[in-house]
Coordinates of C-alpha atoms and ligand atoms in Angstrom, one line a residue:
M1 CA -137.0 157.5 255.7
R2 CA -139.7 158.2 258.1
G3 CA -138.9 157.7 261.9
M4 CA -140.6 158.1 265.3
R5 CA -140.9 161.8 266.0
Q6 CA -141.1 162.9 269.7
R7 CA -143.7 165.7 270.1
T8 CA -143.2 168.4 272.7
P9 CA -146.4 169.8 274.2
L10 CA -147.1 173.4 272.8
A11 CA -147.9 174.9 276.3
F12 CA -144.5 173.9 277.4
V13 CA -142.6 175.3 274.4
L14 CA -144.5 178.6 274.8
A15 CA -143.5 178.7 278.6
V16 CA -140.0 178.3 277.7
V17 CA -140.0 180.8 274.9
V18 CA -141.7 183.4 277.5
L19 CA -139.1 182.6 280.1
L20 CA -135.9 183.1 277.6
S21 CA -137.6 186.2 276.4
A22 CA -137.6 187.7 279.8
V23 CA -134.0 186.6 280.7
V24 CA -132.0 187.2 277.2
P25 CA -132.6 190.5 275.3
A26 CA -133.9 189.7 271.8
Q27 CA -130.7 190.9 269.8
R28 CA -128.3 188.8 272.2
R29 CA -130.4 185.5 271.8
P30 CA -128.0 182.7 270.5
Q31 CA -128.3 181.6 266.9
P32 CA -128.9 178.0 266.4
T33 CA -125.6 176.1 265.9
V34 CA -127.2 173.1 264.6
Q35 CA -128.7 173.5 260.8
K36 CA -130.8 171.1 259.0
R37 CA -129.7 169.1 256.4
P38 CA -131.5 169.0 253.0
R39 CA -133.9 166.1 252.7
L40 CA -132.8 164.9 249.4
V41 CA -129.5 165.0 247.4
L42 CA -130.4 164.7 243.9
L43 CA -127.6 163.9 241.3
I44 CA -128.4 164.3 237.8
A45 CA -125.8 163.0 235.4
V46 CA -126.3 163.4 231.7
D47 CA -124.2 160.8 229.8
Q48 CA -122.0 162.3 227.0
F49 CA -123.2 166.0 227.6
R50 CA -120.7 169.0 226.7
Y51 CA -120.8 172.2 228.5
D52 CA -121.3 173.9 225.2
Y53 CA -124.9 172.2 224.6
L54 CA -126.0 174.6 227.5
E55 CA -124.9 177.5 225.3
R56 CA -125.9 176.2 221.6
F57 CA -129.2 175.1 222.5
G58 CA -129.8 177.1 225.8
D59 CA -132.3 179.8 224.1
L60 CA -134.8 176.8 223.4
F61 CA -134.8 175.4 226.9
G62 CA -138.0 175.7 228.9
P63 CA -138.2 177.5 232.4
N64 CA -138.2 174.4 234.6
G65 CA -135.3 172.3 233.5
F66 CA -131.9 173.2 232.7
R67 CA -132.6 176.8 232.9
R68 CA -133.9 176.7 236.4
L69 CA -130.8 174.9 237.6
L70 CA -128.7 177.7 236.0
S71 CA -130.7 180.6 237.3
G72 CA -131.3 179.1 240.7
G73 CA -128.0 177.4 241.2
A74 CA -124.4 178.2 240.8
S75 CA -122.8 176.9 237.3
W76 CA -119.2 176.6 236.6
A77 CA -118.3 177.7 233.1
Q78 CA -115.0 176.4 233.2
S79 CA -115.5 172.7 234.5
N80 CA -113.3 170.1 233.2
Y81 CA -112.3 166.6 233.9
D82 CA -108.7 166.3 234.9
H83 CA -108.2 162.7 234.0
M84 CA -108.1 160.4 231.0
P85 CA -109.6 158.2 229.4
T86 CA -113.0 160.2 229.4
Y87 CA -115.0 157.5 229.6
T88 CA -118.3 156.7 231.3
A89 CA -117.3 154.5 234.2
P90 CA -114.3 156.6 235.2
G91 CA -116.6 159.7 235.0
H92 CA -119.4 158.2 236.9
G93 CA -116.8 157.0 239.4
T94 CA -115.6 160.4 240.0
M95 CA -118.7 162.4 240.6
M96 CA -119.7 161.2 243.9
T97 CA -116.3 160.2 245.1
G98 CA -114.2 163.4 244.2
A99 CA -111.6 161.2 243.3
Y100 CA -109.6 160.6 240.0
P101 CA -109.8 157.2 238.5
A102 CA -106.3 157.0 239.8
E103 CA -107.8 156.7 243.3
S104 CA -111.2 155.3 242.4
G105 CA -109.6 152.5 240.7
I106 CA -112.2 152.9 237.9
I107 CA -109.7 153.5 234.7
G108 CA -112.2 152.5 232.1
N109 CA -115.4 151.0 231.2
E110 CA -113.6 147.8 230.8
W111 CA -109.9 146.7 231.4
L112 CA -107.6 143.5 231.6
D113 CA -107.8 141.9 234.8
R114 CA -104.1 140.4 235.0
A115 CA -104.8 137.7 237.9
S116 CA -107.5 136.0 235.7
G117 CA -106.4 137.0 232.1
K118 CA -109.9 137.9 231.3
R119 CA -111.6 141.3 230.2
V120 CA -113.7 142.7 232.8
T121 CA -116.0 145.5 233.2
S122 CA -115.9 148.4 236.0
V123 CA -119.0 146.6 237.6
S124 CA -119.0 143.0 236.4
D125 CA -119.2 140.7 239.4
E126 CA -119.4 136.7 239.0
S127 CA -120.5 136.4 242.7
V128 CA -123.7 138.0 242.5
K129 CA -127.0 137.3 240.3
L130 CA -129.1 139.5 238.4
L131 CA -132.7 140.6 239.5
G132 CA -135.5 141.3 237.3
G133 CA -133.9 140.2 233.9
L134 CA -133.3 137.0 232.4
P135 CA -131.9 134.2 234.3
N136 CA -128.6 133.7 232.7
D137 CA -127.7 137.3 231.9
P138 CA -124.4 138.8 233.8
A139 CA -124.9 140.7 237.0
S140 CA -123.0 143.8 238.6
S141 CA -122.0 145.2 241.8
P142 CA -119.9 148.1 243.0
W143 CA -117.0 145.8 244.4
R144 CA -114.3 147.1 242.2
L145 CA -115.0 150.9 243.4
M146 CA -112.1 151.8 245.7
A147 CA -113.5 154.9 247.3
S148 CA -116.5 155.8 249.2
T149 CA -119.4 158.1 247.9
V150 CA -121.3 161.0 249.4
G151 CA -124.0 158.3 249.9
D152 CA -121.7 156.1 251.7
E153 CA -120.7 158.8 253.9
L154 CA -124.2 160.0 254.9
R155 CA -125.3 156.3 255.4
L156 CA -122.2 156.3 257.9
A157 CA -123.4 159.6 259.1
T158 CA -127.0 158.6 259.9
N159 CA -126.5 155.1 261.4
D160 CA -127.6 154.0 258.1
R161 CA -131.2 155.7 258.3
A162 CA -130.2 157.7 255.0
K163 CA -131.4 155.8 252.0
V164 CA -129.2 155.9 248.9
I165 CA -130.3 154.8 245.2
G166 CA -128.9 154.9 241.9
I167 CA -130.7 154.6 238.7
S168 CA -129.7 154.6 235.0
V169 CA -130.0 152.8 231.8
K170 CA -126.3 151.5 232.3
D171 CA -125.2 149.4 235.2
R172 CA -122.2 151.2 235.7
S173 CA -123.8 154.7 235.7
A174 CA -126.3 153.5 238.4
I175 CA -124.0 151.6 240.5
L176 CA -120.8 153.9 240.7
P177 CA -122.4 157.2 241.8
A178 CA -124.5 155.5 244.4
G179 CA -121.4 153.5 245.9
R180 CA -120.5 150.3 247.7
H181 CA -123.1 150.7 250.8
A182 CA -125.9 152.1 248.7
N183 CA -129.3 150.5 249.2
A184 CA -129.9 149.8 245.7
A185 CA -128.9 150.5 242.0
Y186 CA -131.3 149.9 239.1
W187 CA -130.5 149.6 235.3
F188 CA -132.1 148.8 232.0
S189 CA -131.7 145.4 230.5
W190 CA -131.6 145.7 226.7
T191 CA -132.3 141.8 226.6
S192 CA -135.5 142.1 228.5
G193 CA -136.5 145.6 228.5
T194 CA -137.1 145.8 232.2
M195 CA -135.4 147.6 235.2
V196 CA -132.9 145.2 236.9
S197 CA -130.4 145.0 240.1
S198 CA -128.4 142.3 241.6
T199 CA -128.2 140.2 244.7
Y200 CA -125.4 142.6 245.9
Y201 CA -128.2 144.9 247.2
F202 CA -131.0 142.4 248.4
P203 CA -132.2 138.8 247.6
Q204 CA -135.1 139.8 245.7
L205 CA -136.5 143.2 243.9
P206 CA -138.8 145.4 245.9
A207 CA -142.5 144.8 245.1
W208 CA -142.7 148.3 243.5
V209 CA -140.0 147.3 241.1
T210 CA -141.7 144.1 240.0
S211 CA -144.7 146.1 239.5
F212 CA -143.1 148.5 237.6
N213 CA -141.6 145.8 235.2
A214 CA -144.9 143.9 235.0
A215 CA -146.5 147.0 233.3
K216 CA -143.8 146.5 230.2
P217 CA -142.4 150.2 230.6
A218 CA -140.3 149.8 227.5
D219 CA -142.9 148.0 225.1
K220 CA -145.1 150.8 224.7
Y221 CA -142.4 152.7 222.4
F222 CA -142.2 150.0 220.0
G223 CA -142.7 151.5 216.6
T224 CA -142.7 155.0 218.0
K225 CA -141.6 157.6 215.4
W226 CA -139.0 159.8 216.9
E227 CA -139.6 163.3 215.2
R228 CA -138.3 166.7 216.1
L229 CA -139.7 168.5 218.9
L230 CA -139.4 171.8 217.0
P231 CA -139.5 172.9 213.1
E232 CA -136.4 171.6 211.2
S233 CA -135.3 175.3 210.6
E234 CA -134.4 175.7 214.2
Y235 CA -132.1 172.4 214.0
T236 CA -130.7 173.4 210.5
K237 CA -129.6 176.9 212.1
R238 CA -127.8 175.2 215.1
A239 CA -126.8 171.7 213.9
G240 CA -126.5 171.8 209.9
P241 CA -128.2 169.6 207.8
D242 CA -129.9 166.4 209.1
N243 CA -128.0 164.1 206.8
P244 CA -124.2 164.8 206.2
S245 CA -122.0 162.4 204.8
W246 CA -120.1 162.0 207.9
E247 CA -123.1 160.5 209.8
N248 CA -123.0 157.0 208.5
V249 CA -125.2 154.5 210.2
P250 CA -124.8 150.9 209.1
S251 CA -127.9 149.3 207.5
T252 CA -127.5 146.6 210.2
W253 CA -128.7 149.0 212.6
N254 CA -132.1 149.2 210.9
D255 CA -132.0 152.9 211.2
T256 CA -131.4 155.8 209.0
N257 CA -129.3 159.1 209.3
S258 CA -132.3 161.3 209.2
F259 CA -135.7 162.2 210.8
P260 CA -138.1 160.4 211.5
H261 CA -136.4 157.5 213.2
T262 CA -138.9 154.7 213.7
I263 CA -137.9 152.6 216.9
T264 CA -138.4 148.9 216.2
G265 CA -134.9 147.5 215.7
G266 CA -136.1 145.5 212.6
A267 CA -138.3 143.4 215.0
K268 CA -141.9 142.5 214.4
S269 CA -142.7 143.0 218.1
P270 CA -140.5 143.9 221.2
D271 CA -137.4 141.8 221.7
R272 CA -133.5 142.4 222.2
N273 CA -133.3 144.1 218.9
F274 CA -136.0 146.7 219.5
Y275 CA -134.7 147.3 223.2
T276 CA -131.3 148.1 221.8
A277 CA -133.1 150.2 219.4
L278 CA -134.7 151.8 222.1
D279 CA -131.1 152.5 223.9
Y280 CA -130.3 154.6 220.7
S281 CA -133.4 156.8 221.0
P282 CA -134.4 159.5 223.6
F283 CA -137.0 157.5 225.0
T284 CA -135.2 155.6 227.9
N285 CA -134.8 158.7 229.5
E286 CA -138.7 159.0 229.9
I287 CA -138.7 155.4 231.6
L288 CA -135.7 156.7 234.0
V289 CA -138.0 159.6 234.9
S290 CA -141.1 157.3 235.8
F291 CA -138.7 154.9 237.4
A292 CA -137.3 157.6 239.6
E293 CA -140.6 159.0 240.5
Q294 CA -141.7 155.4 241.6
A295 CA -138.4 155.1 243.7
I296 CA -139.1 158.7 245.3
V297 CA -142.7 157.6 246.3
N298 CA -142.2 153.9 247.2
E299 CA -138.9 154.4 249.1
Q300 CA -140.1 157.6 250.8
L301 CA -136.9 159.6 249.6
G302 CA -136.7 163.0 251.1
Q303 CA -139.3 162.4 253.8
D304 CA -137.6 163.1 256.9
D305 CA -134.6 164.9 258.2
D306 CA -132.1 161.9 257.5
T307 CA -131.0 163.1 254.1
D308 CA -131.4 160.4 251.3
V309 CA -129.6 160.4 248.0
L310 CA -131.0 159.7 244.5
T311 CA -128.3 159.7 241.6
L312 CA -130.1 159.3 238.2
S313 CA -128.0 159.2 234.8
F314 CA -129.7 159.6 231.6
S315 CA -128.0 157.4 229.2
A316 CA -129.7 157.9 225.8
N317 CA -127.5 161.1 225.1
D318 CA -124.7 158.9 224.8
Y319 CA -125.9 156.3 222.5
V320 CA -127.5 159.1 220.5
G321 CA -124.2 160.9 220.5
H322 CA -122.1 158.1 219.3
R323 CA -124.4 157.4 216.5
F324 CA -124.8 160.7 215.2
G325 CA -122.1 163.1 216.5
P326 CA -122.4 166.3 218.8
Y327 CA -123.2 168.5 215.7
S328 CA -126.2 166.4 214.6
Q329 CA -129.8 167.5 214.6
E330 CA -130.3 164.2 216.6
V331 CA -128.1 165.3 219.7
M332 CA -129.6 168.5 219.7
D333 CA -133.2 167.2 219.8
V334 CA -132.2 164.6 222.6
T335 CA -130.9 167.5 224.4
L336 CA -134.1 169.4 224.3
R337 CA -135.9 166.6 225.2
T338 CA -133.5 166.0 228.4
D339 CA -134.7 169.7 229.2
R340 CA -138.2 168.5 229.5
N341 CA -137.2 165.2 231.3
I342 CA -135.3 167.2 234.0
A343 CA -138.3 169.6 234.4
T344 CA -140.8 166.6 234.7
L345 CA -138.6 165.3 237.4
L346 CA -137.9 168.6 239.2
D347 CA -141.6 169.5 239.2
F348 CA -142.4 166.2 240.8
I349 CA -139.6 166.6 243.4
D350 CA -141.0 170.0 244.2
A351 CA -144.4 168.8 244.9
R352 CA -143.3 165.8 247.0
V353 CA -140.3 166.7 248.7
G354 CA -140.0 170.7 247.9
L355 CA -136.9 172.0 246.0
A356 CA -136.1 174.1 249.2
N357 CA -135.2 170.8 250.8
T358 CA -133.2 169.4 248.0
L359 CA -129.7 169.5 247.2
I360 CA -128.9 169.2 243.2
A361 CA -126.1 168.6 241.3
L362 CA -125.8 168.3 237.7
T363 CA -122.8 167.1 235.5
A364 CA -121.8 164.8 232.7
D365 CA -119.4 161.9 232.6
H366 CA -117.5 163.3 229.4
G367 CA -117.9 165.1 226.3
V368 CA -117.6 164.0 222.9
S369 CA -115.2 164.7 219.8
P370 CA -116.6 165.8 216.5
I371 CA -117.0 162.8 214.2
P372 CA -113.6 162.5 212.7
E373 CA -114.7 162.7 209.1
H374 CA -116.5 166.1 210.1
A375 CA -113.7 167.3 211.7
A376 CA -111.6 166.6 208.6
A377 CA -113.9 168.1 206.1
L378 CA -113.5 171.3 208.4
G379 CA -109.7 171.1 208.1
L380 CA -109.3 170.5 212.0
G381 CA -107.3 167.6 211.2
G382 CA -109.7 164.8 211.9
G383 CA -108.9 161.2 211.1
R384 CA -108.7 157.7 212.3
V385 CA -105.8 155.8 213.3
P386 CA -106.1 152.0 212.4
F387 CA -105.5 149.3 214.9
G388 CA -103.3 147.7 212.4
A389 CA -101.1 150.6 211.8
V390 CA -100.3 151.0 215.7
M391 CA -99.7 147.4 216.3
G392 CA -98.0 146.7 212.9
K393 CA -95.4 149.2 213.9
I394 CA -95.0 148.2 217.4
Q395 CA -94.6 144.4 216.7
A396 CA -92.1 145.4 213.6
A397 CA -90.0 147.3 216.4
I398 CA -90.2 144.5 219.0
S399 CA -89.0 141.7 216.3
A400 CA -86.2 144.2 214.9
R401 CA -84.8 144.5 218.4
Y402 CA -85.5 141.1 219.8
N403 CA -85.2 138.8 216.8
P404 CA -82.7 140.5 214.8
Q405 CA -81.8 137.1 212.8
G406 CA -85.4 136.9 211.8
K407 CA -86.0 133.3 213.4
T408 CA -89.1 131.4 213.0
P409 CA -91.1 131.3 215.1
D410 CA -90.3 134.6 216.4
P411 CA -89.4 134.3 220.0
S412 CA -90.7 137.9 220.7
A413 CA -94.0 137.1 219.3
D414 CA -95.6 136.9 222.6
Y415 CA -94.2 139.9 224.4
L416 CA -97.4 141.6 224.1
L417 CA -100.2 140.2 226.4
R418 CA -103.0 138.7 224.2
F419 CA -106.6 137.8 225.1
S420 CA -109.5 135.9 223.4
E421 CA -112.3 138.2 222.3
A422 CA -115.2 136.7 220.2
G423 CA -113.4 133.8 219.6
T424 CA -110.2 135.6 217.7
S425 CA -107.0 136.1 219.6
R426 CA -105.6 139.8 219.4
E427 CA -103.1 141.8 221.3
W428 CA -104.7 143.5 224.2
F429 CA -105.5 147.2 223.2
I430 CA -108.1 148.8 225.3
N431 CA -108.4 152.3 226.5
N432 CA -105.3 153.0 224.1
N433 CA -103.5 150.9 226.8
I434 CA -101.2 147.9 225.7
Y435 CA -100.2 145.2 228.4
F436 CA -97.1 143.5 228.6
N437 CA -96.6 139.8 228.9
Y438 CA -94.5 139.6 231.9
D439 CA -94.0 136.1 231.9
A440 CA -92.6 135.7 228.3
L441 CA -90.3 139.1 229.1
R442 CA -89.0 137.2 232.3
R443 CA -88.3 133.8 230.4
D444 CA -86.2 135.6 227.7
G445 CA -84.5 138.0 230.2
V446 CA -85.7 141.0 228.5
N447 CA -85.2 144.2 230.3
I448 CA -88.6 145.9 230.8
E449 CA -87.4 149.4 230.9
E450 CA -85.6 148.9 227.5
F451 CA -88.7 147.2 226.2
S452 CA -91.0 150.2 227.3
Q453 CA -88.8 152.3 225.5
V454 CA -88.9 150.3 222.0
V455 CA -92.6 150.1 222.4
V456 CA -93.0 153.8 223.3
A457 CA -90.8 154.8 220.3
A458 CA -92.5 152.6 218.0
A459 CA -96.1 153.9 218.8
L460 CA -94.7 157.6 218.4
S461 CA -93.7 156.9 215.1
V462 CA -97.2 155.9 214.0
P463 CA -98.7 159.1 212.2
G464 CA -101.8 160.5 214.3
I465 CA -100.2 159.3 217.7
A466 CA -99.3 162.4 219.8
R467 CA -98.1 161.1 223.0
C468 CA -97.1 157.7 224.7
F469 CA -96.3 157.2 228.3
S470 CA -94.8 154.1 229.8
R471 CA -95.9 152.5 233.3
L472 CA -92.5 152.9 234.6
Q473 CA -92.7 156.9 233.9
L474 CA -96.2 157.2 235.4
L475 CA -95.3 155.0 238.5
R476 CA -92.3 157.4 238.9
G477 CA -94.4 160.6 238.6
A478 CA -92.0 161.6 236.2
T479 CA -94.5 163.7 234.7
S480 CA -95.2 167.5 234.4
I481 CA -97.9 169.2 236.6
T482 CA -97.8 171.7 234.0
D483 CA -98.5 169.6 231.0
P484 CA -102.4 169.0 231.0
I485 CA -102.1 165.9 229.2
E486 CA -99.3 164.2 231.3
R487 CA -101.4 165.1 234.3
R488 CA -104.4 163.6 233.0
A489 CA -102.8 160.4 232.0
L490 CA -101.4 160.1 235.6
H491 CA -104.7 160.7 237.2
G492 CA -106.1 157.9 234.8
F493 CA -103.5 155.3 235.9
Y494 CA -104.1 152.8 238.6
P495 CA -101.3 150.3 238.6
A496 CA -103.0 147.2 239.3
R497 CA -105.3 147.6 236.3
S498 CA -103.7 149.9 233.7
G499 CA -101.5 148.8 230.9
D500 CA -97.8 149.3 230.3
V501 CA -98.2 152.0 227.7
V502 CA -100.7 154.7 227.3
M503 CA -101.1 156.3 224.1
V504 CA -102.8 159.4 223.1
A505 CA -104.0 160.6 219.8
E506 CA -103.7 163.9 218.0
P507 CA -107.0 166.1 218.4
Y508 CA -109.7 165.0 216.6
K509 CA -108.1 161.6 215.9
Y510 CA -109.7 158.1 217.2
I511 CA -107.2 155.1 217.6
A512 CA -108.6 151.9 216.4
E513 CA -112.3 152.9 216.9
T514 CA -114.8 152.6 214.3
I515 CA -117.7 153.8 215.7
T516 CA -119.1 157.1 214.2
A517 CA -118.4 159.4 217.2
T518 CA -116.6 159.0 220.6
H519 CA -114.7 160.4 223.4
G520 CA -112.0 159.3 225.7
S521 CA -109.1 161.8 225.0
P522 CA -107.7 164.4 227.1
Y523 CA -108.7 167.4 225.0
S524 CA -111.4 170.0 226.0
Y525 CA -114.1 168.4 223.7
D526 CA -114.0 165.6 225.9
T527 CA -113.3 167.2 229.5
H528 CA -115.5 170.2 229.5
V529 CA -118.8 169.5 231.1
P530 CA -121.3 171.5 233.3
T531 CA -121.1 171.4 237.1
I532 CA -124.1 172.9 238.5
I533 CA -125.0 172.8 242.2
M534 CA -128.4 174.2 243.6
G535 CA -129.6 174.2 247.0
A536 CA -129.7 175.8 250.4
G537 CA -126.2 177.5 251.1
V538 CA -125.3 177.9 247.6
T539 CA -125.0 181.3 245.8
P540 CA -126.7 181.3 242.4
G541 CA -124.5 182.6 239.6
R542 CA -122.1 181.7 236.8
Y543 CA -118.7 181.2 238.2
L544 CA -115.5 181.4 236.1
E545 CA -113.1 179.9 238.5
P546 CA -111.6 176.4 237.3
A547 CA -113.8 173.6 238.5
S548 CA -113.9 170.1 238.0
P549 CA -116.5 167.5 238.6
T550 CA -114.2 165.9 241.1
D551 CA -115.5 169.1 242.9
I552 CA -118.7 168.1 243.3
A553 CA -118.5 165.5 246.1
P554 CA -116.3 167.6 248.5
T555 CA -118.8 170.6 248.0
L556 CA -121.7 168.5 248.7
S557 CA -120.1 167.1 251.8
A558 CA -119.4 170.5 253.0
L559 CA -122.8 171.7 252.3
L560 CA -124.1 168.4 254.0
R561 CA -121.6 168.9 257.1
I562 CA -120.3 165.3 256.8
T563 CA -116.8 163.6 256.2
A564 CA -115.9 163.7 252.5
P565 CA -115.6 160.6 250.7
S566 CA -112.3 158.5 251.5
N567 CA -110.4 159.5 248.3
S568 CA -112.0 163.0 247.6
T569 CA -109.1 165.0 246.2
G570 CA -111.5 167.7 244.6
R571 CA -111.9 171.4 245.5
V572 CA -114.7 172.5 247.8
L573 CA -116.1 175.2 245.6
I574 CA -116.3 178.0 248.2
E575 CA -116.8 180.8 246.0
A576 CA -120.7 179.8 245.6
L577 CA -120.9 178.6 249.2
R578 CA -122.5 181.0 252.0
R579 CA -120.2 181.1 254.9
Ligands
LIG601 ZN1 -120.6 158.0 229.1

């Protein structure tokens, strides 16, 4: 934000300099102790972006995107999330708080709210209204985030003169890195094709956002043919054939497994089917860059010494990755396009703010596993553990223990919590968590510790289930810090929101997931992501010290000389900081 600056007459300054020179010898003059902060902090998050994408496709990057950050900044080659589940909201809740989900409270994209008995998302908020979208669409806010962010702390440090804005396609990815005291968060509505926000931030959208939406920024992509950027041979070399058997796009998606992909969603003109199809293309990343440029100009980000924060999370990479898997030509292509998107954004910021005045962090919210059928074909043990196989074993074990005479109705039938989803009742099973029905267990005088043991033992008897932790075990901290799986389960457990049993599949296996490719596990393909920081005070280089995206917020805070966010537990990455 621009402020009134006091001007000191030049003649007076010169007089003081001459006077000081006469008194203090040049070499003994004291160094200034107050250093200027950067004018802008830019967080770039790429949704579902594995560290190895930087290596597998790195020789094809241009000079001004990832390569500029890798050569001009510090990059940690061993950066892993130390929590599970490795999902979008927990990752985005970590980047700018430096906190594990166990402290941010953002334990999943969704969870069961025990108080209301309803499924909630990490950012759903019935008390606010959507701005810029369809009138009855649900709205979102950061009210479930339990930790402050770098942006919140900068606002506190500058008496609110710092401006903090979050942008993404997904609401959670725009809202969580910006924080609870942010000026604004904007995300893309797949029902209206516009950039939206909520009344949490302001009563109405700023005029520049309304103008941006009036130009229908999404509609110009209707019917676009998504082709490869480079010759097919480059893709075959790095990602294999375009249409392997494990890529399996259902016909209802109005898409194919191979290039070119025509972006219409089966619609005759832009509608919600088209906007959804657009989400599964690389092109929303371009919309986000245009929108971020508009935010920089219209909100005057980085124009004075009160450091502003812009967080930008690219979501297209995640949608494309879920549909085609990490070893697809499509993921390779969206990665190469993201390199160009980042170059466009950095060139713009360089011209407007100056990269020398900008502190940049780049990371991802999680990686992704190979498609299970692909991993199976390679002999890596890939596979799917059906929902019925897990719940069937658990229900049978509960009945055998608590209804040994086989009474009907079975009094133990409601011991696991159920919820209504899409009109059907099913046992709560989310984030590989199961929730107990405490009322029913109390009614029948069931010992919860013993009940936990029955459920855990049953879960562990299901082929494909590697580990299973109970709430009691995690609450007692009865876990090993040297076992990364246990530690990651503990770091992802927030008592008021998590379930009573937490399951982990074997590597390359998905529990109850029908989606082509996904993430969420504690394994390296899901945890190993880039952590890159570039800016004044950072010594460029490739660092091999263990690091994590939880280290970004405390490191930025150290560089900014502000209080670290409230629950920041990450490490300051001192190996790259100038003393
Ligand atoms: Zn994600």
